[in-house]
mmCIF file of C-alpha atoms in Angstrom:
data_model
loop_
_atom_site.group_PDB
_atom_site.id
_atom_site.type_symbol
_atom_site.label_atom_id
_atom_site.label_comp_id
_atom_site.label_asym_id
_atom_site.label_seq_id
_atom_site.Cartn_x
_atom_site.Cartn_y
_atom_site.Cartn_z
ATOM 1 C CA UNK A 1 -38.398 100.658 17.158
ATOM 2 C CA UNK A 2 -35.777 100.960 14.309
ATOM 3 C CA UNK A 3 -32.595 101.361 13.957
ATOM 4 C CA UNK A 4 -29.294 99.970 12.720
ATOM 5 C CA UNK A 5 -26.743 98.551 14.688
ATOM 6 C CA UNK A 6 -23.956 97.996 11.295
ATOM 7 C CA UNK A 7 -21.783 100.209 12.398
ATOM 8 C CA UNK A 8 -18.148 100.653 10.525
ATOM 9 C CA UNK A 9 -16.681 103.248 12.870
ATOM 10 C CA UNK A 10 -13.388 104.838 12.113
ATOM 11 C CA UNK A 11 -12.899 106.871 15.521
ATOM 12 C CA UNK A 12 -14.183 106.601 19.157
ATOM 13 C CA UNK A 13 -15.413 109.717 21.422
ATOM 14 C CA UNK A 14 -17.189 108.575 24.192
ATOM 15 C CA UNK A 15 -16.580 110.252 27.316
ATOM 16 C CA UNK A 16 -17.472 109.615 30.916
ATOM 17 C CA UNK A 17 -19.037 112.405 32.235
ATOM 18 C CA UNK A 18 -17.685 112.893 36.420
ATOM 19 C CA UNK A 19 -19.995 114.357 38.873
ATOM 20 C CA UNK A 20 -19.912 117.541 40.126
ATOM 21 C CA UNK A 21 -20.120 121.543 39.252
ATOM 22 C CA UNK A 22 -16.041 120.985 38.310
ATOM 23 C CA UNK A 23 -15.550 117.379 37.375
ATOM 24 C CA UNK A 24 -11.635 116.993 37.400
ATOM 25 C CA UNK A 25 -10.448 117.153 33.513
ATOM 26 C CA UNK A 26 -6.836 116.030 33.317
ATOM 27 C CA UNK A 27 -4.342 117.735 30.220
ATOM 28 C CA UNK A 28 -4.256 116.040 26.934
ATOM 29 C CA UNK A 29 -0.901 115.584 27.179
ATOM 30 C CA UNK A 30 -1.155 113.776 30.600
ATOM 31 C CA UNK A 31 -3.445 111.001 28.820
ATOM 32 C CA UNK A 32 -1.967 108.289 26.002
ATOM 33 C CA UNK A 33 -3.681 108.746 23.224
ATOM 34 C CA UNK A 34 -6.430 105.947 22.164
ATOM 35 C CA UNK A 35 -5.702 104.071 18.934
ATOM 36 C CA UNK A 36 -8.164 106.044 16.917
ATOM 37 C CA UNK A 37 -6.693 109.236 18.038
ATOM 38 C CA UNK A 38 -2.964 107.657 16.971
ATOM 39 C CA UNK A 39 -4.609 106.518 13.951
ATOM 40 C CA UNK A 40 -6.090 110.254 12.852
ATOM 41 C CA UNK A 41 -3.163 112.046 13.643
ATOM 42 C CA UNK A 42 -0.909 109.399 11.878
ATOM 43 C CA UNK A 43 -3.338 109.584 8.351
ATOM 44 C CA UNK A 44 -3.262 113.706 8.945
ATOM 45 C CA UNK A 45 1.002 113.718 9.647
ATOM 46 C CA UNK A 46 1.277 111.038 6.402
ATOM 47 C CA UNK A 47 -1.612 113.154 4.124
ATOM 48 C CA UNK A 48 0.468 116.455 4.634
ATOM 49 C CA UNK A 49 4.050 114.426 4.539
ATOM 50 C CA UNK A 50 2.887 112.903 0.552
ATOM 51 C CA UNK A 51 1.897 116.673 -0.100
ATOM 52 C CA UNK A 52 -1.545 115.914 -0.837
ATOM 53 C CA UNK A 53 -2.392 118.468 2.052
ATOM 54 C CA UNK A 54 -0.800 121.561 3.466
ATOM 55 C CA UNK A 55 -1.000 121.686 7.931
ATOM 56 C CA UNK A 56 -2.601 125.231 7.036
ATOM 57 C CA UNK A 57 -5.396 123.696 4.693
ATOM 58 C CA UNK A 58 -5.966 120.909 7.841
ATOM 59 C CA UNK A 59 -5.866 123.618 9.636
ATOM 60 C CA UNK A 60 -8.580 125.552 8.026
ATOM 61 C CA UNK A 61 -11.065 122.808 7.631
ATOM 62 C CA UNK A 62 -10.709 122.034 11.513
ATOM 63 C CA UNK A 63 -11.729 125.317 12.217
ATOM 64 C CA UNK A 64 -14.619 125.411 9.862
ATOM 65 C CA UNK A 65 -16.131 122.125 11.407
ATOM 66 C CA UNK A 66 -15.426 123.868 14.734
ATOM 67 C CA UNK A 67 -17.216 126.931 13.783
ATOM 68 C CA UNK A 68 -20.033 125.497 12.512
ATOM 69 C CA UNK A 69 -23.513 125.859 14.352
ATOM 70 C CA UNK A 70 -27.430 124.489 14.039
ATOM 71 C CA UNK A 71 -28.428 127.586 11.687
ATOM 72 C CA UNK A 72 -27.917 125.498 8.445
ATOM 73 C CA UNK A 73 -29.750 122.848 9.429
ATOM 74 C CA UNK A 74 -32.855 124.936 10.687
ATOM 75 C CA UNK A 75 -32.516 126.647 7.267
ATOM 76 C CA UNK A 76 -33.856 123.529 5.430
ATOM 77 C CA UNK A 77 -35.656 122.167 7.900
ATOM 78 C CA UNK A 78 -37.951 125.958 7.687
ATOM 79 C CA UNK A 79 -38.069 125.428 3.517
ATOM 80 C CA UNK A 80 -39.039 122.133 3.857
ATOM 81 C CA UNK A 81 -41.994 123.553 5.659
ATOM 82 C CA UNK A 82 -42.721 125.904 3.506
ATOM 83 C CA UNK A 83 -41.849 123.884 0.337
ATOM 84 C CA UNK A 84 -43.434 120.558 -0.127
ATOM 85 C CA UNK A 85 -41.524 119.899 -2.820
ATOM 86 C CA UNK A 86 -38.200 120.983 -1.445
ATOM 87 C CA UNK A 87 -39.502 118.662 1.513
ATOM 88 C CA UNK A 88 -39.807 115.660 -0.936
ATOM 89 C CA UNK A 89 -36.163 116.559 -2.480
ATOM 90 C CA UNK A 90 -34.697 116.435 1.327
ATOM 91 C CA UNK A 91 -36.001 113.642 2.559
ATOM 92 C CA UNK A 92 -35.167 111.871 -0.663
ATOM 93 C CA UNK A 93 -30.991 113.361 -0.235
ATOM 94 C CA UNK A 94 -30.368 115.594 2.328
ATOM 95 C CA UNK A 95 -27.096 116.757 0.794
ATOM 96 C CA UNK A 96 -28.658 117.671 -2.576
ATOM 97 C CA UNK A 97 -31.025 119.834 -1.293
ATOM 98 C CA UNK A 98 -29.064 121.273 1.231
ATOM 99 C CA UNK A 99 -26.416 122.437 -2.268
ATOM 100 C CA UNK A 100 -29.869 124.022 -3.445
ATOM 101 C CA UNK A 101 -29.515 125.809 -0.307
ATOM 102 C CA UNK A 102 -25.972 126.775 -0.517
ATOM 103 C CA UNK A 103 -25.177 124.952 2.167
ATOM 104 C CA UNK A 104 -21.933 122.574 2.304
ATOM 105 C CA UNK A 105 -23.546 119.532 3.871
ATOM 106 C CA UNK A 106 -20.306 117.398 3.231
ATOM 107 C CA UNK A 107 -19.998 114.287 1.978
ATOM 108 C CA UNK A 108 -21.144 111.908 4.071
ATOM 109 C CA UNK A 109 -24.713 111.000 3.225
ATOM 110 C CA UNK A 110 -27.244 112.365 5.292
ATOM 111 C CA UNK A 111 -31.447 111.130 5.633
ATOM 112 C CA UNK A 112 -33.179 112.859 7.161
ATOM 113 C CA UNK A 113 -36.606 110.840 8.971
ATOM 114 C CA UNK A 114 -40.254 113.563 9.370
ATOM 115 C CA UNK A 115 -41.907 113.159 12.680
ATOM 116 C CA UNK A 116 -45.802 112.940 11.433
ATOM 117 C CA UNK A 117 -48.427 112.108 14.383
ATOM 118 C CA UNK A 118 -47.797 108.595 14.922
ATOM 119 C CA UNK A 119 -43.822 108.616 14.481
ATOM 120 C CA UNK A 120 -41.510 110.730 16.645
ATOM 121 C CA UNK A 121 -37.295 110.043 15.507
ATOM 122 C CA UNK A 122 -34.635 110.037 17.382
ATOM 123 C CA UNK A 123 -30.531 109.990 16.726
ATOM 124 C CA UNK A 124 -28.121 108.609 18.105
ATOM 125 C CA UNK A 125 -24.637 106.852 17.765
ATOM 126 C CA UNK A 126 -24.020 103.875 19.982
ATOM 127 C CA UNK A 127 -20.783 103.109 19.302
ATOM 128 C CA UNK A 128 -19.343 106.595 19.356
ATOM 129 C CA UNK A 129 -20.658 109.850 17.927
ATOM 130 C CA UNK A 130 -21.588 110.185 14.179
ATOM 131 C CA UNK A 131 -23.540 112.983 13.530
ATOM 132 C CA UNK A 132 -24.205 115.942 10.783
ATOM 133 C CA UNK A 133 -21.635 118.813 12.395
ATOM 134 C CA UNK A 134 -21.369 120.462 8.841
ATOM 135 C CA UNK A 135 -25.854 121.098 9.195
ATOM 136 C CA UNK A 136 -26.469 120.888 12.921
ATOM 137 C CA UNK A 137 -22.790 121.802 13.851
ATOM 138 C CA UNK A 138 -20.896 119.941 16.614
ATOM 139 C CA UNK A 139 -22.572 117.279 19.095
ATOM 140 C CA UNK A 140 -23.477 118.551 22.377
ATOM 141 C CA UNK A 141 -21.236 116.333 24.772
ATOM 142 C CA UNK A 142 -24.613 113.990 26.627
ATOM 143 C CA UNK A 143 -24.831 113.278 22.393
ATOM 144 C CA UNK A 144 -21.308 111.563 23.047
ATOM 145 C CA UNK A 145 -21.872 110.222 26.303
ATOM 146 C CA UNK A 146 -21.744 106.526 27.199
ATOM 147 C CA UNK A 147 -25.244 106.947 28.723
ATOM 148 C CA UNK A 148 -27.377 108.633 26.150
ATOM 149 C CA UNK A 149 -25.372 106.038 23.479
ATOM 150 C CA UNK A 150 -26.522 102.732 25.566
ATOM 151 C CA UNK A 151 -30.216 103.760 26.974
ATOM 152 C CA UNK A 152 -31.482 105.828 23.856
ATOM 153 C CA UNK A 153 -31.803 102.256 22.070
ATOM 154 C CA UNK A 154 -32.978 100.688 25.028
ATOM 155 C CA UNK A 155 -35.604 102.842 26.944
ATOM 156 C CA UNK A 156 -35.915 105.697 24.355
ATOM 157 C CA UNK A 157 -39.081 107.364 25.861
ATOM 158 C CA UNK A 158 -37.860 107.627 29.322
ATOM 159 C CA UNK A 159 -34.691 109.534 27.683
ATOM 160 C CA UNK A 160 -37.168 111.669 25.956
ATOM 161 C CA UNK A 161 -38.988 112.090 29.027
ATOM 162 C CA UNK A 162 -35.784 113.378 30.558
ATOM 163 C CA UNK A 163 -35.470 115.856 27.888
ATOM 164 C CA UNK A 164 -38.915 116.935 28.894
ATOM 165 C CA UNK A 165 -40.630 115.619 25.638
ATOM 166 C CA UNK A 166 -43.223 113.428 26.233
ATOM 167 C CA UNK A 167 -44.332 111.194 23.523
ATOM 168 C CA UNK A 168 -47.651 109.613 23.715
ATOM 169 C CA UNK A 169 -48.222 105.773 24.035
ATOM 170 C CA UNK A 170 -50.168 105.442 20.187
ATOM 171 C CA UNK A 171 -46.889 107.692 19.000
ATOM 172 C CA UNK A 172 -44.171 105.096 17.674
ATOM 173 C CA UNK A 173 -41.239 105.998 18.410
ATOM 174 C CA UNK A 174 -37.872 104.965 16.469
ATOM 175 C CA UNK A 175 -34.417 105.209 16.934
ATOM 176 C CA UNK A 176 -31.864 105.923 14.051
ATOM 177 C CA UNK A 177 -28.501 104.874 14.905
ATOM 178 C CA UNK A 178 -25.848 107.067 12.826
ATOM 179 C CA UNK A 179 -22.532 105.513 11.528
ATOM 180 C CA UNK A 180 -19.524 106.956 9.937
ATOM 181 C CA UNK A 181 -21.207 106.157 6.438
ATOM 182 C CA UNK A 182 -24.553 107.131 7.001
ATOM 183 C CA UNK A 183 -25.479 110.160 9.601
ATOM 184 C CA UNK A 184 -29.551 110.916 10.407
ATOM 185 C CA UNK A 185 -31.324 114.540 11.189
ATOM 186 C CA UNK A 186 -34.676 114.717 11.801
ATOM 187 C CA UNK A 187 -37.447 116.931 10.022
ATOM 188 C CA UNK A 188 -39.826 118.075 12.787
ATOM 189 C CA UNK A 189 -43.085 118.717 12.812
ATOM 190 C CA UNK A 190 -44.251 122.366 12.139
ATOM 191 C CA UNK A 191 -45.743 123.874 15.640
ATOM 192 C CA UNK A 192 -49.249 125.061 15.566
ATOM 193 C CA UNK A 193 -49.764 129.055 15.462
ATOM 194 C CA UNK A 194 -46.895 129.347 12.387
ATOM 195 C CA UNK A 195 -49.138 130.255 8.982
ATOM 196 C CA UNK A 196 -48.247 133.052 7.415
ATOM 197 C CA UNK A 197 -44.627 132.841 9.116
ATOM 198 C CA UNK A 198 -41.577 133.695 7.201
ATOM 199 C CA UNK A 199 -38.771 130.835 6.215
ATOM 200 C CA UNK A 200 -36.198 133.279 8.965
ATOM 201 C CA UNK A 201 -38.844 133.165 11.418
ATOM 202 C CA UNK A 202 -39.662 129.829 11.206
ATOM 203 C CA UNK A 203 -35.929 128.991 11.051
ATOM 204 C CA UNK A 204 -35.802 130.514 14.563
ATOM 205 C CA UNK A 205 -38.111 127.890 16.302
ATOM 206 C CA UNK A 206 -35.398 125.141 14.855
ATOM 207 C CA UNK A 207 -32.520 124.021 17.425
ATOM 208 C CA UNK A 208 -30.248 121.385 17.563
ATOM 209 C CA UNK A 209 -32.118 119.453 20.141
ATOM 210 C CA UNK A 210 -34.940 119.115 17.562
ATOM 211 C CA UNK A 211 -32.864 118.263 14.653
ATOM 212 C CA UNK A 212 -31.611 114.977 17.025
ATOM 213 C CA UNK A 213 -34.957 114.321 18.305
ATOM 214 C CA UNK A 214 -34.724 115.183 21.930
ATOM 215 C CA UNK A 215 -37.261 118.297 21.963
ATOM 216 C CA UNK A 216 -39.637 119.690 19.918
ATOM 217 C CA UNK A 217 -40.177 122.978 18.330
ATOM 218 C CA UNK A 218 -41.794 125.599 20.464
ATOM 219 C CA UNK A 219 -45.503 126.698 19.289
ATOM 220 C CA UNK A 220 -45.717 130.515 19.562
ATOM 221 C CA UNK A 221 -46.915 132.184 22.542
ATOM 222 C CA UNK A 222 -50.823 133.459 21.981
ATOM 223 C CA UNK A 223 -50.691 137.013 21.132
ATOM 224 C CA UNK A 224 -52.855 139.336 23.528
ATOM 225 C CA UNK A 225 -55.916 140.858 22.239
ATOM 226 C CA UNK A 226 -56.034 144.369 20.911
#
């Protein structure tokens, strides 16, 4: 099982996740902020103080993050199977190929890892929450939770069996552990039933989960005969 534990994190978002249909959720304001979160919002007060950005530009771009959603992602992960040389291009640099796409990937480095039928990938960030928001847009909050970050490494089929994907025992399975200067996606395998499928179709069948590694694209349902 691989992965990489050199980790040079600049912020910290794990959460504890309460029990309960309404776990109690205290204001922000009723909290002291962590020393990453005095650290960002001291290097965003100082970058707009030296006029190198305006609080409307920091603005913007935290609303772009925030709007951001899986669609680009699936996008190139629907070319690459489509594409085998696009493929070769994305695997090689995921944010090249995403520019031949359009698509702002950032500028972070991104590698992306194909599950093939003996490896099945899976992301995750054990020290906090790295992850591609600009393809697969923002992390769903188990992603950033102390559980999923600890056990993925540890006993990563039984969190995949929890997910409901089941991988079998001649599948190797390995683990790709993001950091703030290297994040992971993962190209999944093409379901049976998809020739002859358009790039938009095929895009559909692409979520989140399977970009991480948790799920797997659904195969069609079997049309009725006529």
């Amino acid at each position: 099982m691989a992965h990489d534990h050199d980790h040079h994190h600049g912020h910290d978002h794990g959460h504890d996740r309460s029990q309960g249909a309404h776990p109690f959720q205290p204001d922000l304001e009723e909290t002291p902020l962590t020393h990453y979160q005095a650290m960002t919002q001291a290097v965003g007060d100082l970058l707009i103080e030296k006029g190198i950005i305006t609080a409307d530009e920091l603005r913007a771009m935290l609303e772009s993050i925030d709007a951001k959603s899986p669609a680009a992602g699936a996008r190139m992960v629907a070319r690459a199977w489509v594409d085998e040389a696009f493929k070769a291009r994305m695997l090689a640099d995921v944010n090249a190929a995403a520019a031949e796409l359009d698509i702002d990937a950032g500028g972070i480095p991104i590698r992306a890892v194909e599950n093939t039928p003996g490896v099945h990938n899976v992301i995750v960030c054990t020290l906090c929450s790295c992850y591609p928001r600009l393809l697969i847009g923002l992390p769903p909050d188990w992603y950033k939770s102390r559980a999923y970050r600890s056990r993925t490494v540890r006993e990563p089929r039984a969190v995949l069996a929890e997910f409901g994907t089941t991988v079998p025992d001649d599948v190797e399975v390995r683990v790709h552990d993001s950091t703030a200067d290297l994040r992971y996606m993962v190209l999944p395998r093409r379901p049976a039933g998809t020739e002859g499928w358009s790039e938009e179709d095929l895009a559909g069948l692409v979520t989140r989960d399977c970009m991480i590694g948790v799920s797997l694209p659904k195969s069609p349902e079997p049309q009725p005969r006529a």
